[in-house]
Amino acid sequence: MIHRFPVRVYYEDTDMGGIVYHANYLRFIERARSDWVRNLGNDQNAMRDAGLIWVVRRIEADYLAPAKFDEELRIETEVQKVTPARLTMSQQVFRGETELFRAIVTVVCVNADSGAPIRLPAEIRALL
């Protein structure tokens, strides 16, 4: 299943050349992941209250073409692999049918107090 999330490029997202500043793509895909998790029915606030939080372990990113001020973009998120300890997904940013950015993102769960890695809860793996 592919999750699609719309984003509009605002002036604050751009650099002096009027193109999206490279680090803002990470913000865009973070918003898309948060929306995707919410749409799955996973309450991140409840997880945190239970002592678990999601953290990004690794991102591999490719910048393919620039996005510019006021463009409408679409972020697509798709699960690639789920293990007892990790979730790996692909995320792509499109303007229309043109792919602008792609990333492979690995997230894990950690204990909210100690920061120690823990297994993904079975109920979360079942949602994926």
mmCIF file with all atom_site columns, C-alpha atoms in Angstrom:
data_model
loop_
_atom_site.group_PDB
_atom_site.id
_atom_site.type_symbol
_atom_site.label_atom_id
_atom_site.label_alt_id
_atom_site.label_comp_id
_atom_site.label_asym_id
_atom_site.label_entity_id
_atom_site.label_seq_id
_atom_site.pdbx_PDB_ins_code
_atom_site.Cartn_x
_atom_site.Cartn_y
_atom_site.Cartn_z
_atom_site.occupancy
_atom_site.B_iso_or_equiv
_atom_site.pdbx_formal_charge
_atom_site.auth_seq_id
_atom_site.auth_comp_id
_atom_site.auth_asym_id
_atom_site.auth_atom_id
_atom_site.pdbx_PDB_model_num
ATOM 1   C CA . MET A 1 1   ? 0.000  0.000  0.000   1.00 0.00 ? 1   MET A CA 1
ATOM 2   C CA . ILE A 1 2   ? 1.331  3.429  -0.958  1.00 0.00 ? 2   ILE A CA 1
ATOM 3   C CA . HIS A 1 3   ? 0.527  6.411  1.256   1.00 0.00 ? 3   HIS A CA 1
ATOM 4   C CA . ARG A 1 4   ? 0.308  9.735  -0.579  1.00 0.00 ? 4   ARG A CA 1
ATOM 5   C CA . PHE A 1 5   ? 0.762  13.084 1.170   1.00 0.00 ? 5   PHE A CA 1
ATOM 6   C CA . PRO A 1 6   ? 0.484  16.515 -0.488  1.00 0.00 ? 6   PRO A CA 1
ATOM 7   C CA . VAL A 1 7   ? 2.915  19.361 0.243   1.00 0.00 ? 7   VAL A CA 1
ATOM 8   C CA . ARG A 1 8   ? 3.060  22.894 -1.148  1.00 0.00 ? 8   ARG A CA 1
ATOM 9   C CA . VAL A 1 9   ? 6.440  24.609 -1.298  1.00 0.00 ? 9   VAL A CA 1
ATOM 10  C CA . TYR A 1 10  ? 6.390  27.846 0.687   1.00 0.00 ? 10  TYR A CA 1
ATOM 11  C CA . TYR A 1 11  ? 8.896  30.665 0.484   1.00 0.00 ? 11  TYR A CA 1
ATOM 12  C CA . GLU A 1 12  ? 10.411 29.569 3.812   1.00 0.00 ? 12  GLU A CA 1
ATOM 13  C CA . ASP A 1 13  ? 11.229 26.186 2.243   1.00 0.00 ? 13  ASP A CA 1
ATOM 14  C CA . THR A 1 14  ? 13.489 27.698 -0.403  1.00 0.00 ? 14  THR A CA 1
ATOM 15  C CA . ASP A 1 15  ? 17.055 28.958 -0.578  1.00 0.00 ? 15  ASP A CA 1
ATOM 16  C CA . MET A 1 16  ? 18.366 32.146 -2.182  1.00 0.00 ? 16  MET A CA 1
ATOM 17  C CA . GLY A 1 17  ? 17.908 30.601 -5.620  1.00 0.00 ? 17  GLY A CA 1
ATOM 18  C CA . GLY A 1 18  ? 14.214 29.947 -5.046  1.00 0.00 ? 18  GLY A CA 1
ATOM 19  C CA . ILE A 1 19  ? 14.600 26.158 -4.932  1.00 0.00 ? 19  ILE A CA 1
ATOM 20  C CA . VAL A 1 20  ? 13.808 23.884 -2.009  1.00 0.00 ? 20  VAL A CA 1
ATOM 21  C CA . TYR A 1 21  ? 16.697 23.812 0.450   1.00 0.00 ? 21  TYR A CA 1
ATOM 22  C CA . HIS A 1 22  ? 18.058 20.251 0.612   1.00 0.00 ? 22  HIS A CA 1
ATOM 23  C CA . ALA A 1 23  ? 17.313 19.668 4.325   1.00 0.00 ? 23  ALA A CA 1
ATOM 24  C CA . ASN A 1 24  ? 13.651 20.559 3.839   1.00 0.00 ? 24  ASN A CA 1
ATOM 25  C CA . TYR A 1 25  ? 13.073 17.371 1.880   1.00 0.00 ? 25  TYR A CA 1
ATOM 26  C CA . LEU A 1 26  ? 13.731 15.560 5.176   1.00 0.00 ? 26  LEU A CA 1
ATOM 27  C CA . ARG A 1 27  ? 11.046 17.702 6.823   1.00 0.00 ? 27  ARG A CA 1
ATOM 28  C CA . PHE A 1 28  ? 8.606  16.894 4.020   1.00 0.00 ? 28  PHE A CA 1
ATOM 29  C CA . ILE A 1 29  ? 9.140  13.142 4.282   1.00 0.00 ? 29  ILE A CA 1
ATOM 30  C CA . GLU A 1 30  ? 8.922  13.319 8.100   1.00 0.00 ? 30  GLU A CA 1
ATOM 31  C CA . ARG A 1 31  ? 5.481  14.934 7.823   1.00 0.00 ? 31  ARG A CA 1
ATOM 32  C CA . ALA A 1 32  ? 4.426  12.233 5.387   1.00 0.00 ? 32  ALA A CA 1
ATOM 33  C CA . ARG A 1 33  ? 5.634  9.455  7.737   1.00 0.00 ? 33  ARG A CA 1
ATOM 34  C CA . SER A 1 34  ? 3.770  11.012 10.671  1.00 0.00 ? 34  SER A CA 1
ATOM 35  C CA . ASP A 1 35  ? 0.583  11.213 8.614   1.00 0.00 ? 35  ASP A CA 1
ATOM 36  C CA . TRP A 1 36  ? 1.058  7.629  7.399   1.00 0.00 ? 36  TRP A CA 1
ATOM 37  C CA . VAL A 1 37  ? 1.496  6.318  10.969  1.00 0.00 ? 37  VAL A CA 1
ATOM 38  C CA . ARG A 1 38  ? -1.609 8.234  12.082  1.00 0.00 ? 38  ARG A CA 1
ATOM 39  C CA . ASN A 1 39  ? -3.622 6.814  9.158   1.00 0.00 ? 39  ASN A CA 1
ATOM 40  C CA . LEU A 1 40  ? -2.539 3.302  10.152  1.00 0.00 ? 40  LEU A CA 1
ATOM 41  C CA . GLY A 1 41  ? -4.240 3.892  13.502  1.00 0.00 ? 41  GLY A CA 1
ATOM 42  C CA . ASN A 1 42  ? -1.023 4.097  15.486  1.00 0.00 ? 42  ASN A CA 1
ATOM 43  C CA . ASP A 1 43  ? -1.291 6.751  18.181  1.00 0.00 ? 43  ASP A CA 1
ATOM 44  C CA . GLN A 1 44  ? 2.234  8.076  18.699  1.00 0.00 ? 44  GLN A CA 1
ATOM 45  C CA . ASN A 1 45  ? 1.173  9.964  21.832  1.00 0.00 ? 45  ASN A CA 1
ATOM 46  C CA . ALA A 1 46  ? -0.145 6.735  23.359  1.00 0.00 ? 46  ALA A CA 1
ATOM 47  C CA . MET A 1 47  ? 3.082  4.976  22.361  1.00 0.00 ? 47  MET A CA 1
ATOM 48  C CA . ARG A 1 48  ? 5.149  7.661  24.077  1.00 0.00 ? 48  ARG A CA 1
ATOM 49  C CA . ASP A 1 49  ? 2.932  7.434  27.172  1.00 0.00 ? 49  ASP A CA 1
ATOM 50  C CA . ALA A 1 50  ? 3.621  3.683  27.159  1.00 0.00 ? 50  ALA A CA 1
ATOM 51  C CA . GLY A 1 51  ? 7.366  4.397  27.059  1.00 0.00 ? 51  GLY A CA 1
ATOM 52  C CA . LEU A 1 52  ? 8.047  3.780  23.331  1.00 0.00 ? 52  LEU A CA 1
ATOM 53  C CA . ILE A 1 53  ? 9.052  6.228  20.633  1.00 0.00 ? 53  ILE A CA 1
ATOM 54  C CA . TRP A 1 54  ? 9.908  5.969  16.948  1.00 0.00 ? 54  TRP A CA 1
ATOM 55  C CA . VAL A 1 55  ? 13.351 7.201  15.902  1.00 0.00 ? 55  VAL A CA 1
ATOM 56  C CA . VAL A 1 56  ? 15.074 7.382  12.543  1.00 0.00 ? 56  VAL A CA 1
ATOM 57  C CA . ARG A 1 57  ? 18.089 5.082  12.483  1.00 0.00 ? 57  ARG A CA 1
ATOM 58  C CA . ARG A 1 58  ? 19.215 5.625  8.902   1.00 0.00 ? 58  ARG A CA 1
ATOM 59  C CA . ILE A 1 59  ? 18.366 7.652  5.801   1.00 0.00 ? 59  ILE A CA 1
ATOM 60  C CA . GLU A 1 60  ? 19.846 7.125  2.360   1.00 0.00 ? 60  GLU A CA 1
ATOM 61  C CA . ALA A 1 61  ? 18.779 10.004 0.098   1.00 0.00 ? 61  ALA A CA 1
ATOM 62  C CA . ASP A 1 62  ? 19.079 10.967 -3.560  1.00 0.00 ? 62  ASP A CA 1
ATOM 63  C CA . TYR A 1 63  ? 18.301 14.454 -4.864  1.00 0.00 ? 63  TYR A CA 1
ATOM 64  C CA . LEU A 1 64  ? 17.172 14.082 -8.474  1.00 0.00 ? 64  LEU A CA 1
ATOM 65  C CA . ALA A 1 65  ? 15.664 17.426 -9.540  1.00 0.00 ? 65  ALA A CA 1
ATOM 66  C CA . PRO A 1 66  ? 14.818 20.734 -7.852  1.00 0.00 ? 66  PRO A CA 1
ATOM 67  C CA . ALA A 1 67  ? 11.436 21.794 -6.507  1.00 0.00 ? 67  ALA A CA 1
ATOM 68  C CA . LYS A 1 68  ? 10.596 25.484 -6.538  1.00 0.00 ? 68  LYS A CA 1
ATOM 69  C CA . PHE A 1 69  ? 8.511  28.004 -4.657  1.00 0.00 ? 69  PHE A CA 1
ATOM 70  C CA . ASP A 1 70  ? 4.720  27.455 -4.781  1.00 0.00 ? 70  ASP A CA 1
ATOM 71  C CA . GLU A 1 71  ? 4.876  24.058 -6.458  1.00 0.00 ? 71  GLU A CA 1
ATOM 72  C CA . GLU A 1 72  ? 2.574  21.281 -5.347  1.00 0.00 ? 72  GLU A CA 1
ATOM 73  C CA . LEU A 1 73  ? 4.444  18.120 -4.416  1.00 0.00 ? 73  LEU A CA 1
ATOM 74  C CA . ARG A 1 74  ? 3.365  14.621 -3.475  1.00 0.00 ? 74  ARG A CA 1
ATOM 75  C CA . ILE A 1 75  ? 5.235  12.382 -1.049  1.00 0.00 ? 75  ILE A CA 1
ATOM 76  C CA . GLU A 1 76  ? 4.722  8.646  -1.482  1.00 0.00 ? 76  GLU A CA 1
ATOM 77  C CA . THR A 1 77  ? 5.611  6.298  1.366   1.00 0.00 ? 77  THR A CA 1
ATOM 78  C CA . GLU A 1 78  ? 5.737  2.519  1.024   1.00 0.00 ? 78  GLU A CA 1
ATOM 79  C CA . VAL A 1 79  ? 6.911  -0.201 3.400   1.00 0.00 ? 79  VAL A CA 1
ATOM 80  C CA . GLN A 1 80  ? 9.912  -2.121 2.074   1.00 0.00 ? 80  GLN A CA 1
ATOM 81  C CA . LYS A 1 81  ? 10.723 -4.435 4.975   1.00 0.00 ? 81  LYS A CA 1
ATOM 82  C CA . VAL A 1 82  ? 9.552  -5.136 8.509   1.00 0.00 ? 82  VAL A CA 1
ATOM 83  C CA . THR A 1 83  ? 11.648 -7.106 10.981  1.00 0.00 ? 83  THR A CA 1
ATOM 84  C CA . PRO A 1 84  ? 11.079 -7.563 14.709  1.00 0.00 ? 84  PRO A CA 1
ATOM 85  C CA . ALA A 1 85  ? 13.380 -4.593 15.347  1.00 0.00 ? 85  ALA A CA 1
ATOM 86  C CA . ARG A 1 86  ? 13.195 -2.357 12.246  1.00 0.00 ? 86  ARG A CA 1
ATOM 87  C CA . LEU A 1 87  ? 10.878 -0.834 9.716   1.00 0.00 ? 87  LEU A CA 1
ATOM 88  C CA . THR A 1 88  ? 12.354 0.184  6.369   1.00 0.00 ? 88  THR A CA 1
ATOM 89  C CA . MET A 1 89  ? 10.375 2.252  3.908   1.00 0.00 ? 89  MET A CA 1
ATOM 90  C CA . SER A 1 90  ? 10.877 4.061  0.647   1.00 0.00 ? 90  SER A CA 1
ATOM 91  C CA . GLN A 1 91  ? 9.796  7.675  0.320   1.00 0.00 ? 91  GLN A CA 1
ATOM 92  C CA . GLN A 1 92  ? 9.663  9.604  -2.916  1.00 0.00 ? 92  GLN A CA 1
ATOM 93  C CA . VAL A 1 93  ? 8.820  13.235 -3.641  1.00 0.00 ? 93  VAL A CA 1
ATOM 94  C CA . PHE A 1 94  ? 7.082  13.973 -6.932  1.00 0.00 ? 94  PHE A CA 1
ATOM 95  C CA . ARG A 1 95  ? 5.997  17.060 -8.841  1.00 0.00 ? 95  ARG A CA 1
ATOM 96  C CA . GLY A 1 96  ? 3.333  15.596 -11.081 1.00 0.00 ? 96  GLY A CA 1
ATOM 97  C CA . GLU A 1 97  ? 4.970  12.483 -12.501 1.00 0.00 ? 97  GLU A CA 1
ATOM 98  C CA . THR A 1 98  ? 8.523  13.805 -12.117 1.00 0.00 ? 98  THR A CA 1
ATOM 99  C CA . GLU A 1 99  ? 10.470 12.240 -9.242  1.00 0.00 ? 99  GLU A CA 1
ATOM 100 C CA . LEU A 1 100 ? 12.482 14.913 -7.434  1.00 0.00 ? 100 LEU A CA 1
ATOM 101 C CA . PHE A 1 101 ? 13.815 13.111 -4.371  1.00 0.00 ? 101 PHE A CA 1
ATOM 102 C CA . ARG A 1 102 ? 13.950 9.570  -3.026  1.00 0.00 ? 102 ARG A CA 1
ATOM 103 C CA . ALA A 1 103 ? 15.000 8.120  0.292   1.00 0.00 ? 103 ALA A CA 1
ATOM 104 C CA . ILE A 1 104 ? 15.199 4.781  2.024   1.00 0.00 ? 104 ILE A CA 1
ATOM 105 C CA . VAL A 1 105 ? 14.374 5.373  5.689   1.00 0.00 ? 105 VAL A CA 1
ATOM 106 C CA . THR A 1 106 ? 14.906 2.907  8.534   1.00 0.00 ? 106 THR A CA 1
ATOM 107 C CA . VAL A 1 107 ? 13.087 3.548  11.791  1.00 0.00 ? 107 VAL A CA 1
ATOM 108 C CA . VAL A 1 108 ? 13.256 1.697  15.089  1.00 0.00 ? 108 VAL A CA 1
ATOM 109 C CA . CYS A 1 109 ? 11.542 1.904  18.457  1.00 0.00 ? 109 CYS A CA 1
ATOM 110 C CA . VAL A 1 110 ? 13.406 2.928  21.572  1.00 0.00 ? 110 VAL A CA 1
ATOM 111 C CA . ASN A 1 111 ? 12.574 3.131  25.236  1.00 0.00 ? 111 ASN A CA 1
ATOM 112 C CA . ALA A 1 112 ? 11.442 6.710  25.898  1.00 0.00 ? 112 ALA A CA 1
ATOM 113 C CA . ASP A 1 113 ? 13.382 6.930  29.167  1.00 0.00 ? 113 ASP A CA 1
ATOM 114 C CA . SER A 1 114 ? 16.657 5.183  28.401  1.00 0.00 ? 114 SER A CA 1
ATOM 115 C CA . GLY A 1 115 ? 16.838 5.482  24.625  1.00 0.00 ? 115 GLY A CA 1
ATOM 116 C CA . ALA A 1 116 ? 17.642 1.776  24.438  1.00 0.00 ? 116 ALA A CA 1
ATOM 117 C CA . PRO A 1 117 ? 16.410 0.003  21.287  1.00 0.00 ? 117 PRO A CA 1
ATOM 118 C CA . ILE A 1 118 ? 13.454 -2.336 21.695  1.00 0.00 ? 118 ILE A CA 1
ATOM 119 C CA . ARG A 1 119 ? 11.516 -4.665 19.431  1.00 0.00 ? 119 ARG A CA 1
ATOM 120 C CA . LEU A 1 120 ? 8.662  -3.235 17.414  1.00 0.00 ? 120 LEU A CA 1
ATOM 121 C CA . PRO A 1 121 ? 5.449  -4.029 19.284  1.00 0.00 ? 121 PRO A CA 1
ATOM 122 C CA . ALA A 1 122 ? 3.541  -6.960 17.748  1.00 0.00 ? 122 ALA A CA 1
ATOM 123 C CA . GLU A 1 123 ? 0.414  -4.818 17.288  1.00 0.00 ? 123 GLU A CA 1
ATOM 124 C CA . ILE A 1 124 ? 2.431  -2.357 15.209  1.00 0.00 ? 124 ILE A CA 1
ATOM 125 C CA . ARG A 1 125 ? 3.991  -5.086 13.074  1.00 0.00 ? 125 ARG A CA 1
ATOM 126 C CA . ALA A 1 126 ? 0.459  -6.422 12.490  1.00 0.00 ? 126 ALA A CA 1
ATOM 127 C CA . LEU A 1 127 ? -0.619 -3.015 11.099  1.00 0.00 ? 127 LEU A CA 1
ATOM 128 C CA . LEU A 1 128 ? 2.195  -3.073 8.559   1.00 0.00 ? 128 LEU A CA 1
#
